XYZ file of N, CA, C and O in Angstrom:
692
model
N 83.615 119.178 110.776
C 83.506 119.864 112.038
C 83.037 118.862 113.103
O 82.031 118.204 112.934
N 83.779 118.783 114.187
C 83.442 117.911 115.307
C 82.488 118.655 116.232
O 82.746 119.809 116.602
N 81.386 118.000 116.597
C 80.438 118.640 117.506
C 81.072 118.787 118.891
O 82.007 118.075 119.237
N 80.534 119.713 119.674
C 81.087 120.002 121.001
C 81.125 118.771 121.905
O 82.037 118.626 122.716
N 80.156 117.872 121.749
C 80.132 116.679 122.591
C 81.042 115.568 122.052
O 81.189 114.522 122.680
N 81.652 115.787 120.874
C 82.579 114.810 120.303
C 81.915 113.583 119.708
O 82.596 112.620 119.358
N 80.588 113.623 119.553
C 79.869 112.436 119.077
C 79.669 112.388 117.567
O 79.374 111.334 117.016
N 79.803 113.528 116.894
C 79.580 113.587 115.451
C 80.656 114.431 114.775
O 81.040 115.478 115.290
N 81.120 113.953 113.623
C 82.060 114.701 112.801
C 81.401 114.909 111.444
O 81.058 113.935 110.763
N 81.201 116.165 111.066
C 80.581 116.499 109.783
C 81.683 116.932 108.822
O 82.481 117.814 109.144
N 81.729 116.293 107.655
C 82.797 116.529 106.693
C 82.200 117.016 105.372
O 81.319 116.361 104.801
N 82.682 118.158 104.876
C 82.230 118.692 103.590
C 83.026 118.036 102.460
O 84.047 117.382 102.702
N 82.556 118.240 101.228
C 83.293 117.702 100.083
C 84.710 118.265 100.033
O 85.669 117.530 99.778
N 84.863 119.559 100.266
C 86.204 120.170 100.224
C 87.124 119.566 101.284
O 88.278 119.251 101.012
N 86.608 119.403 102.495
C 87.409 118.793 103.569
C 87.770 117.353 103.219
O 88.901 116.918 103.440
N 86.809 116.632 102.682
C 87.011 115.230 102.322
C 88.144 115.092 101.309
O 89.061 114.282 101.489
N 88.114 115.903 100.268
C 89.171 115.840 99.247
C 90.529 116.270 99.810
O 91.555 115.677 99.496
N 90.531 117.276 100.662
C 91.778 117.722 101.288
C 92.372 116.612 102.159
O 93.587 116.383 102.152
N 91.526 115.888 102.877
C 92.007 114.798 103.727
C 92.603 113.662 102.888
O 93.628 113.074 103.259
N 91.987 113.354 101.753
C 92.537 112.324 100.865
C 93.897 112.764 100.333
O 94.844 111.972 100.277
N 94.013 114.032 99.974
C 95.296 114.551 99.484
C 96.360 114.509 100.578
O 97.516 114.190 100.331
N 95.968 114.809 101.812
C 96.920 114.725 102.930
C 97.355 113.282 103.168
O 98.507 113.025 103.515
N 96.429 112.331 102.963
C 96.776 110.918 103.088
C 97.806 110.543 102.015
O 98.794 109.866 102.313
N 97.592 111.012 100.800
C 98.550 110.745 99.714
C 99.934 111.291 100.077
O 100.950 110.620 99.855
N 99.975 112.473 100.653
C 101.261 113.057 101.048
C 101.935 112.258 102.157
O 103.157 112.091 102.156
N 101.162 111.755 103.097
C 101.749 110.925 104.172
C 102.403 109.679 103.589
O 103.510 109.312 103.975
N 101.712 109.025 102.667
C 102.276 107.829 102.035
C 103.528 108.222 101.251
O 104.572 107.575 101.380
N 103.439 109.270 100.475
C 104.591 109.721 99.673
C 105.793 110.074 100.557
O 106.918 109.654 100.285
N 105.539 110.834 101.606
C 106.635 111.285 102.482
C 107.287 110.147 103.259
O 108.391 110.299 103.760
N 106.602 109.004 103.340
C 107.193 107.850 104.028
C 108.318 107.225 103.204
O 109.150 106.491 103.740
N 108.301 107.517 101.890
C 109.321 106.957 101.012
C 109.039 105.530 100.565
O 109.817 104.945 99.815
N 107.916 104.950 101.010
C 107.596 103.572 100.644
C 107.058 103.523 99.223
O 106.119 104.244 98.874
N 107.648 102.681 98.415
C 107.190 102.502 97.038
C 106.335 101.243 96.973
O 106.757 100.178 97.427
N 105.153 101.361 96.424
C 104.256 100.217 96.312
C 103.913 99.992 94.848
O 104.114 100.863 94.002
N 103.415 98.790 94.561
C 103.120 98.397 93.186
C 101.648 98.540 92.820
O 101.314 98.813 91.673
N 100.776 98.305 93.787
C 99.340 98.306 93.528
C 98.594 98.859 94.728
O 99.100 98.841 95.855
N 97.373 99.300 94.463
C 96.474 99.753 95.523
C 95.261 98.831 95.530
O 94.706 98.513 94.473
N 94.873 98.408 96.716
C 93.637 97.653 96.896
C 92.738 98.486 97.793
O 93.106 98.794 98.930
N 91.585 98.895 97.260
C 90.656 99.655 98.094
C 89.503 98.763 98.513
O 89.144 97.812 97.814
N 88.960 99.064 99.675
C 87.811 98.333 100.188
C 86.541 99.086 99.828
O 86.390 100.267 100.159
N 85.655 98.387 99.129
C 84.387 98.995 98.738
C 83.400 98.830 99.895
O 83.404 97.793 100.547
N 82.709 99.879 100.243
C 82.514 101.061 99.454
C 83.349 102.231 99.956
O 83.742 103.072 99.166
N 83.597 102.334 101.240
C 84.231 103.521 101.806
C 85.598 103.855 101.243
O 85.974 105.018 101.162
N 86.361 102.858 100.846
C 87.711 103.108 100.346
C 87.795 103.404 98.868
O 88.879 103.672 98.346
N 86.650 103.386 98.178
C 86.699 103.575 96.728
C 87.123 104.974 96.313
O 87.950 105.119 95.416
N 86.594 105.991 96.947
C 86.975 107.356 96.573
C 88.427 107.641 96.935
O 89.188 108.092 96.088
N 88.853 107.345 98.180
C 90.277 107.550 98.482
C 91.182 106.677 97.599
O 92.221 107.139 97.124
N 90.794 105.446 97.359
C 91.588 104.552 96.520
C 91.724 105.078 95.110
O 92.805 105.042 94.513
N 90.633 105.595 94.556
C 90.656 106.157 93.212
C 91.616 107.342 93.130
O 92.440 107.429 92.217
N 91.528 108.252 94.091
C 92.405 109.429 94.077
C 93.869 108.999 94.227
O 94.732 109.456 93.476
N 94.161 108.110 95.171
C 95.538 107.657 95.351
C 96.055 106.936 94.107
O 97.207 107.104 93.720
N 95.199 106.157 93.471
C 95.583 105.460 92.241
C 95.982 106.463 91.161
O 96.959 106.258 90.433
N 95.262 107.549 91.069
C 95.552 108.580 90.071
C 96.814 109.363 90.438
O 97.666 109.614 89.593
N 96.938 109.755 91.705
C 98.091 110.546 92.152
C 99.392 109.762 92.008
O 100.405 110.291 91.553
N 99.368 108.482 92.379
C 100.581 107.660 92.321
C 100.732 106.906 91.004
O 101.739 106.237 90.788
N 99.720 107.003 90.134
C 99.718 106.314 88.845
C 99.964 104.815 89.019
O 100.861 104.228 88.412
N 99.163 104.213 89.890
C 99.264 102.783 90.195
C 97.926 102.116 89.922
O 96.870 102.731 90.068
N 97.958 100.829 89.549
C 96.702 100.124 89.307
C 95.866 99.986 90.577
O 96.415 99.875 91.669
N 94.551 100.018 90.389
C 93.611 99.958 91.500
C 92.815 98.662 91.445
O 92.181 98.350 90.443
N 92.860 97.923 92.527
C 92.049 96.721 92.696
C 90.965 97.045 93.720
O 91.131 97.937 94.557
N 89.859 96.309 93.658
C 88.733 96.560 94.552
C 88.306 95.258 95.221
O 88.169 94.235 94.563
N 88.103 95.353 96.529
C 87.579 94.221 97.295
C 86.345 94.714 98.035
O 86.384 95.740 98.713
N 85.265 93.999 97.894
C 84.021 94.408 98.528
C 83.924 93.814 99.936
O 84.135 92.622 100.123
N 83.654 94.687 100.894
C 83.444 94.270 102.278
C 82.260 95.047 102.830
O 81.951 96.133 102.361
N 81.626 94.492 103.836
C 80.520 95.188 104.472
C 80.317 94.643 105.869
O 80.350 93.438 106.080
N 80.111 95.567 106.809
C 79.799 95.113 108.158
C 78.670 95.915 108.776
O 78.199 95.568 109.841
N 78.230 96.993 108.143
C 77.131 97.770 108.709
C 75.823 97.312 108.117
O 75.649 97.267 106.921
N 74.902 96.966 108.971
C 73.665 96.362 108.513
C 72.409 97.096 108.966
O 71.584 97.427 108.174
N 72.248 97.282 110.252
C 70.964 97.737 110.787
C 70.947 99.239 111.068
O 71.979 99.890 111.087
N 69.749 99.736 111.304
C 69.539 101.134 111.691
C 70.239 102.106 110.750
O 71.013 102.971 111.172
N 70.004 101.954 109.446
C 70.590 102.875 108.472
C 72.094 102.804 108.446
O 72.760 103.796 108.163
N 72.641 101.640 108.740
C 74.084 101.470 108.688
C 74.809 101.880 109.949
O 76.018 102.014 109.955
N 74.090 102.083 111.049
C 74.745 102.550 112.267
C 75.022 101.450 113.277
O 75.718 101.680 114.252
N 74.469 100.269 113.055
C 74.740 99.147 113.959
C 75.543 98.105 113.202
O 75.142 97.644 112.137
N 76.698 97.758 113.771
C 77.588 96.840 113.089
C 77.137 95.400 113.261
O 76.817 94.965 114.359
N 77.106 94.695 112.155
C 76.737 93.283 112.176
C 77.938 92.441 111.789
O 79.077 92.840 111.963
N 77.672 91.279 111.200
C 78.769 90.395 110.820
C 79.516 90.962 109.614
O 78.956 91.709 108.814
N 80.754 90.572 109.474
C 81.587 91.046 108.374
C 81.409 90.141 107.163
O 81.549 88.928 107.259
N 81.097 90.741 106.044
C 81.034 90.031 104.772
C 82.229 90.485 103.944
O 82.455 91.690 103.782
N 83.001 89.523 103.429
C 84.183 89.828 102.644
C 84.098 89.081 101.318
O 83.864 87.872 101.300
N 84.277 89.790 100.217
C 84.190 89.171 98.896
C 85.232 88.071 98.745
O 86.349 88.181 99.261
N 84.857 87.040 98.034
C 85.774 85.935 97.779
C 86.840 86.351 96.762
O 87.979 85.932 96.831
N 86.449 87.219 95.811
C 87.356 87.611 94.734
C 87.692 89.093 94.804
O 86.906 89.903 95.289
N 88.855 89.428 94.290
C 89.317 90.809 94.198
C 89.256 91.202 92.730
O 89.742 90.468 91.869
N 88.647 92.341 92.430
C 88.502 92.803 91.059
C 89.703 93.652 90.667
O 90.061 94.595 91.368
N 90.318 93.276 89.535
C 91.496 93.990 89.039
C 91.411 94.107 87.525
O 90.813 93.248 86.875
N 92.050 95.156 86.955
C 92.018 95.290 85.501
C 92.788 94.177 84.786
O 92.405 93.731 83.728
N 93.904 93.729 85.369
C 94.663 92.617 84.779
C 95.634 92.066 85.811
O 95.985 92.733 86.777
N 96.066 90.853 85.591
C 97.047 90.237 86.475
C 96.450 89.841 87.815
O 95.251 89.672 87.960
N 97.349 89.693 88.794
C 96.924 89.312 90.138
C 97.438 90.334 91.143
O 98.348 91.095 90.867
N 96.843 90.315 92.309
C 97.300 91.185 93.385
C 98.623 90.618 93.882
O 98.677 89.486 94.367
N 99.694 91.399 93.718
C 101.021 90.874 94.035
C 101.981 92.011 94.343
O 101.703 93.172 94.081
N 103.115 91.656 94.905
C 104.164 92.630 95.210
C 103.841 93.432 96.449
O 103.259 92.938 97.412
N 104.187 94.701 96.405
C 103.940 95.624 97.519
C 102.571 96.268 97.302
O 102.356 96.963 96.309
N 101.671 96.029 98.250
C 100.282 96.460 98.105
C 99.920 97.462 99.189
O 100.177 97.232 100.372
N 99.292 98.561 98.773
C 98.751 99.545 99.699
C 97.245 99.302 99.806
O 96.514 99.415 98.822
N 96.798 98.945 100.998
C 95.381 98.711 101.282
C 94.767 100.028 101.736
O 95.267 100.658 102.668
N 93.689 100.458 101.082
C 93.088 101.764 101.362
C 91.618 101.620 101.744
O 90.858 100.925 101.072
N 91.244 102.295 102.826
C 89.840 102.401 103.228
C 89.623 103.817 103.736
O 90.584 104.589 103.876
N 88.375 104.165 104.027
C 88.138 105.513 104.534
C 88.462 105.633 106.016
O 89.018 106.626 106.452
N 88.151 104.590 106.801
C 88.400 104.718 108.229
C 88.617 103.372 108.902
O 88.195 102.336 108.402
N 89.290 103.437 110.040
C 89.392 102.297 110.947
C 88.404 102.603 112.061
O 88.670 103.431 112.932
N 87.239 101.973 111.972
C 86.168 102.210 112.929
C 86.408 101.311 114.139
O 87.164 101.658 115.039
N 85.859 100.121 114.130
C 86.156 99.171 115.199
C 87.507 98.496 114.951
O 88.133 97.982 115.863
N 87.932 98.506 113.682
C 89.173 97.842 113.303
C 88.972 96.410 112.843
O 89.878 95.787 112.308
N 87.770 95.882 113.022
C 87.480 94.491 112.691
C 87.674 94.210 111.206
O 88.321 93.241 110.818
N 87.115 95.063 110.353
C 87.220 94.852 108.907
C 88.670 94.899 108.449
O 89.151 93.979 107.777
N 89.377 95.957 108.797
C 90.771 96.081 108.359
C 91.627 94.929 108.860
O 92.431 94.365 108.100
N 91.456 94.567 110.110
C 92.242 93.472 110.681
C 91.982 92.166 109.923
O 92.917 91.442 109.578
N 90.719 91.879 109.627
C 90.367 90.651 108.910
C 90.917 90.648 107.489
O 91.439 89.636 107.012
N 90.826 91.786 106.809
C 91.337 91.874 105.434
C 92.857 91.742 105.430
O 93.427 91.023 104.599
N 93.527 92.399 106.361
C 94.990 92.301 106.444
C 95.411 90.850 106.675
O 96.341 90.355 106.030
N 94.731 90.157 107.575
C 95.057 88.747 107.836
C 94.879 87.911 106.574
O 95.713 87.067 106.257
N 93.800 88.152 105.860
C 93.567 87.410 104.612
C 94.657 87.705 103.576
O 95.187 86.800 102.939
N 94.998 88.975 103.416
C 95.996 89.359 102.420
C 97.392 88.852 102.786
O 98.167 88.482 101.912
N 97.706 88.840 104.065
C 99.021 88.338 104.481
C 99.164 86.846 104.204
O 100.277 86.331 104.152
N 98.050 86.172 103.989
C 98.072 84.760 103.636
C 98.245 84.510 102.143
O 98.296 83.370 101.704
N 98.344 85.585 101.374
C 98.514 85.445 99.926
C 100.003 85.528 99.590
O 100.608 86.594 99.759
N 100.602 84.438 99.127
C 102.052 84.405 98.887
C 102.557 85.422 97.867
O 103.709 85.843 97.936
N 101.703 85.850 96.932
C 102.145 86.800 95.897
C 102.354 88.213 96.455
O 103.034 89.031 95.850
N 101.768 88.502 97.619
C 101.938 89.816 98.241
C 103.198 89.775 99.097
O 103.268 89.040 100.073
N 104.187 90.570 98.710
C 105.466 90.566 99.420
C 105.503 91.566 100.574
O 106.250 91.380 101.533
N 104.712 92.632 100.455
C 104.641 93.619 101.535
C 103.276 94.281 101.479
O 102.751 94.561 100.401
N 102.704 94.532 102.642
C 101.374 95.109 102.741
C 101.386 96.232 103.768
O 101.890 96.051 104.878
N 100.849 97.373 103.370
C 100.641 98.473 104.304
C 99.237 98.996 104.112
O 98.650 98.854 103.036
N 98.700 99.623 105.146
C 97.326 100.114 105.098
C 97.275 101.619 105.328
O 98.104 102.180 106.042
N 96.267 102.248 104.709
C 96.097 103.696 104.796
C 94.621 104.039 104.887
O 93.805 103.505 104.133
N 94.283 104.918 105.821
C 92.908 105.388 105.994
C 92.937 106.885 106.291
O 93.969 107.432 106.683
N 91.799 107.505 106.134
C 91.686 108.923 106.493
C 91.591 109.063 108.008
O 92.331 109.811 108.623
N 90.646 108.309 108.611
C 90.377 108.446 110.038
C 90.616 107.152 110.794
O 90.311 106.073 110.299
N 91.114 107.275 112.023
C 91.196 106.151 112.954
C 90.417 106.572 114.205
O 90.720 107.596 114.823
N 89.408 105.782 114.553
C 88.642 106.072 115.765
C 89.380 105.523 116.983
O 90.086 104.519 116.892
N 89.177 106.187 118.109
C 89.829 105.774 119.351
C 89.517 104.352 119.770
O 90.334 103.708 120.422
N 88.366 103.830 119.376
C 87.972 102.472 119.752
C 88.543 101.400 118.825
O 88.359 100.210 119.065
N 89.239 101.818 117.785
C 89.728 100.854 116.795
C 90.745 99.891 117.402
O 91.669 100.292 118.108
N 90.578 98.609 117.066
C 91.514 97.581 117.516
C 92.667 97.405 116.518
O 93.549 96.580 116.741
N 92.642 98.188 115.441
C 93.675 98.082 114.410
C 94.209 99.472 114.100
O 93.428 100.410 113.881
N 95.537 99.610 114.079
C 96.150 100.888 113.730
C 96.816 100.748 112.364
O 97.785 100.018 112.215
N 96.266 101.454 111.349
C 96.856 101.394 110.013
C 98.257 102.020 109.987
O 98.627 102.772 110.891
N 98.994 101.708 108.941
C 100.335 102.281 108.789
C 100.284 103.778 108.538
O 101.183 104.510 108.947
N 99.245 104.221 107.836
C 99.087 105.648 107.525
C 97.663 106.079 107.856
O 96.708 105.376 107.557
N 97.544 107.246 108.467
C 96.236 107.843 108.701
C 96.414 109.351 108.791
O 97.519 109.848 109.017
N 95.315 110.075 108.602
C 95.368 111.538 108.656
C 94.902 112.039 110.016
O 95.554 112.865 110.623
N 93.780 111.536 110.491
C 93.230 112.028 111.752
C 92.931 110.876 112.710
O 92.334 109.879 112.324
N 93.327 111.067 113.965
C 92.978 110.154 115.045
C 91.835 110.809 115.816
O 91.951 111.977 116.223
N 90.740 110.087 115.984
C 89.543 110.631 116.626
C 89.309 109.925 117.958
O 88.633 108.898 118.020
N 89.865 110.461 119.056
C 89.789 109.801 120.357
C 88.362 109.560 120.853
O 88.110 108.588 121.561
N 87.412 110.437 120.480
C 86.039 110.286 120.959
C 85.219 109.322 120.101
O 84.047 109.080 120.403
N 85.810 108.784 119.040
C 85.134 107.827 118.143
C 83.770 108.322 117.659
O 82.761 107.624 117.785
N 83.724 109.527 117.075
C 82.437 110.066 116.635
C 81.884 109.326 115.420
O 82.625 108.649 114.700
N 80.584 109.489 115.213
C 79.983 109.030 113.968
C 80.411 110.042 112.907
O 80.257 111.251 113.093
N 80.970 109.571 111.800
C 81.470 110.456 110.755
C 80.399 110.605 109.678
O 79.981 109.618 109.070
N 79.972 111.837 109.466
C 78.971 112.145 108.443
C 79.724 112.595 107.193
O 80.164 113.739 107.105
N 79.898 111.670 106.252
C 80.653 111.955 105.045
C 79.750 112.622 104.008
O 78.537 112.399 104.005
N 80.327 113.425 103.121
C 79.502 114.250 102.230
C 78.631 113.467 101.256
O 77.613 113.972 100.801
N 78.977 112.237 100.957
C 78.210 111.465 99.988
C 77.044 110.705 100.616
O 76.286 110.036 99.921
N 76.865 110.820 101.937
C 75.799 110.083 102.616
C 74.410 110.475 102.152
O 73.464 109.704 102.314
N 74.268 111.644 101.544
C 72.949 112.050 101.047
C 72.427 111.043 100.022
O 71.227 110.874 99.843
N 73.329 110.332 99.361
C 72.923 109.363 98.347
C 72.427 108.048 98.951
O 71.846 107.229 98.243
N 72.654 107.851 100.245
C 72.177 106.629 100.902
C 70.655 106.549 100.923
O 70.090 105.456 100.949
N 70.006 107.698 100.940
C 68.541 107.708 100.987
C 67.913 108.347 99.753
O 66.699 108.315 99.607
N 68.711 108.913 98.874
C 68.189 109.539 97.659
C 67.909 108.464 96.612
O 68.767 107.625 96.339
N 66.723 108.464 96.064
C 66.327 107.494 95.053
C 66.035 108.225 93.741
O 65.910 109.459 93.733
N 65.917 107.507 92.638
C 65.666 108.173 91.352
C 64.477 109.130 91.377
O 64.522 110.201 90.755
N 63.432 108.776 92.126
C 62.272 109.654 92.215
C 62.653 110.993 92.850
O 62.164 112.049 92.462
N 63.519 110.941 93.861
C 63.983 112.163 94.517
C 64.825 113.015 93.593
O 64.732 114.244 93.610
N 65.633 112.362 92.767
C 66.418 113.112 91.772
C 65.511 113.768 90.744
O 65.721 114.922 90.357
N 64.497 113.021 90.296
C 63.572 113.561 89.320
C 62.860 114.790 89.866
O 62.690 115.808 89.179
N 62.468 114.697 91.157
C 61.798 115.839 91.801
C 62.774 117.014 91.927
O 62.411 118.161 91.673
N 64.010 116.721 92.306
C 65.030 117.761 92.490
C 65.275 118.536 91.190
O 65.441 119.732 91.197
N 65.314 117.810 90.079
C 65.622 118.431 88.799
C 64.376 118.629 87.936
O 64.475 118.983 86.762
N 63.225 118.347 88.508
C 61.925 118.509 87.837
C 61.931 117.873 86.461
O 61.569 118.482 85.452
N 62.384 116.609 86.439
C 62.458 115.860 85.179
C 61.292 114.915 85.072
O 60.922 114.243 85.972
């Protein structure tokens, strides 16, 4: 649910899963056949996992991070993993790059540039759930365009501050 001022988008688990499924349908309806999925950790892991299962394609993971300060709300420098984790083989052929959102676009743009420099990748397309209006990068596939660039409150954010002690208290263990 988008707040009246357009500054915050609150997403439930049901909405989140529905949006991932709609993203899968957009990719499918495009008719593009890909060989592998590369998701960006952490935000792209859940969508990447679901797409990997729906399309029955291998899933690779690349760790990136750009949110540092103020509980992850202030963007800092981009950190990109040197290696890509895969079950076997190398990242090659037609690759679908998956993340949760194109925020500023900096991360996706940098990863795409890096991947386009890999000779084994013959074709690369990107897919996200949300694209913010301020994004400098437009993915090939997206579900929602958010012109007001709200802060997105995803359902799993409760785990950002929940620690084992809090779980123990919650379950009285």
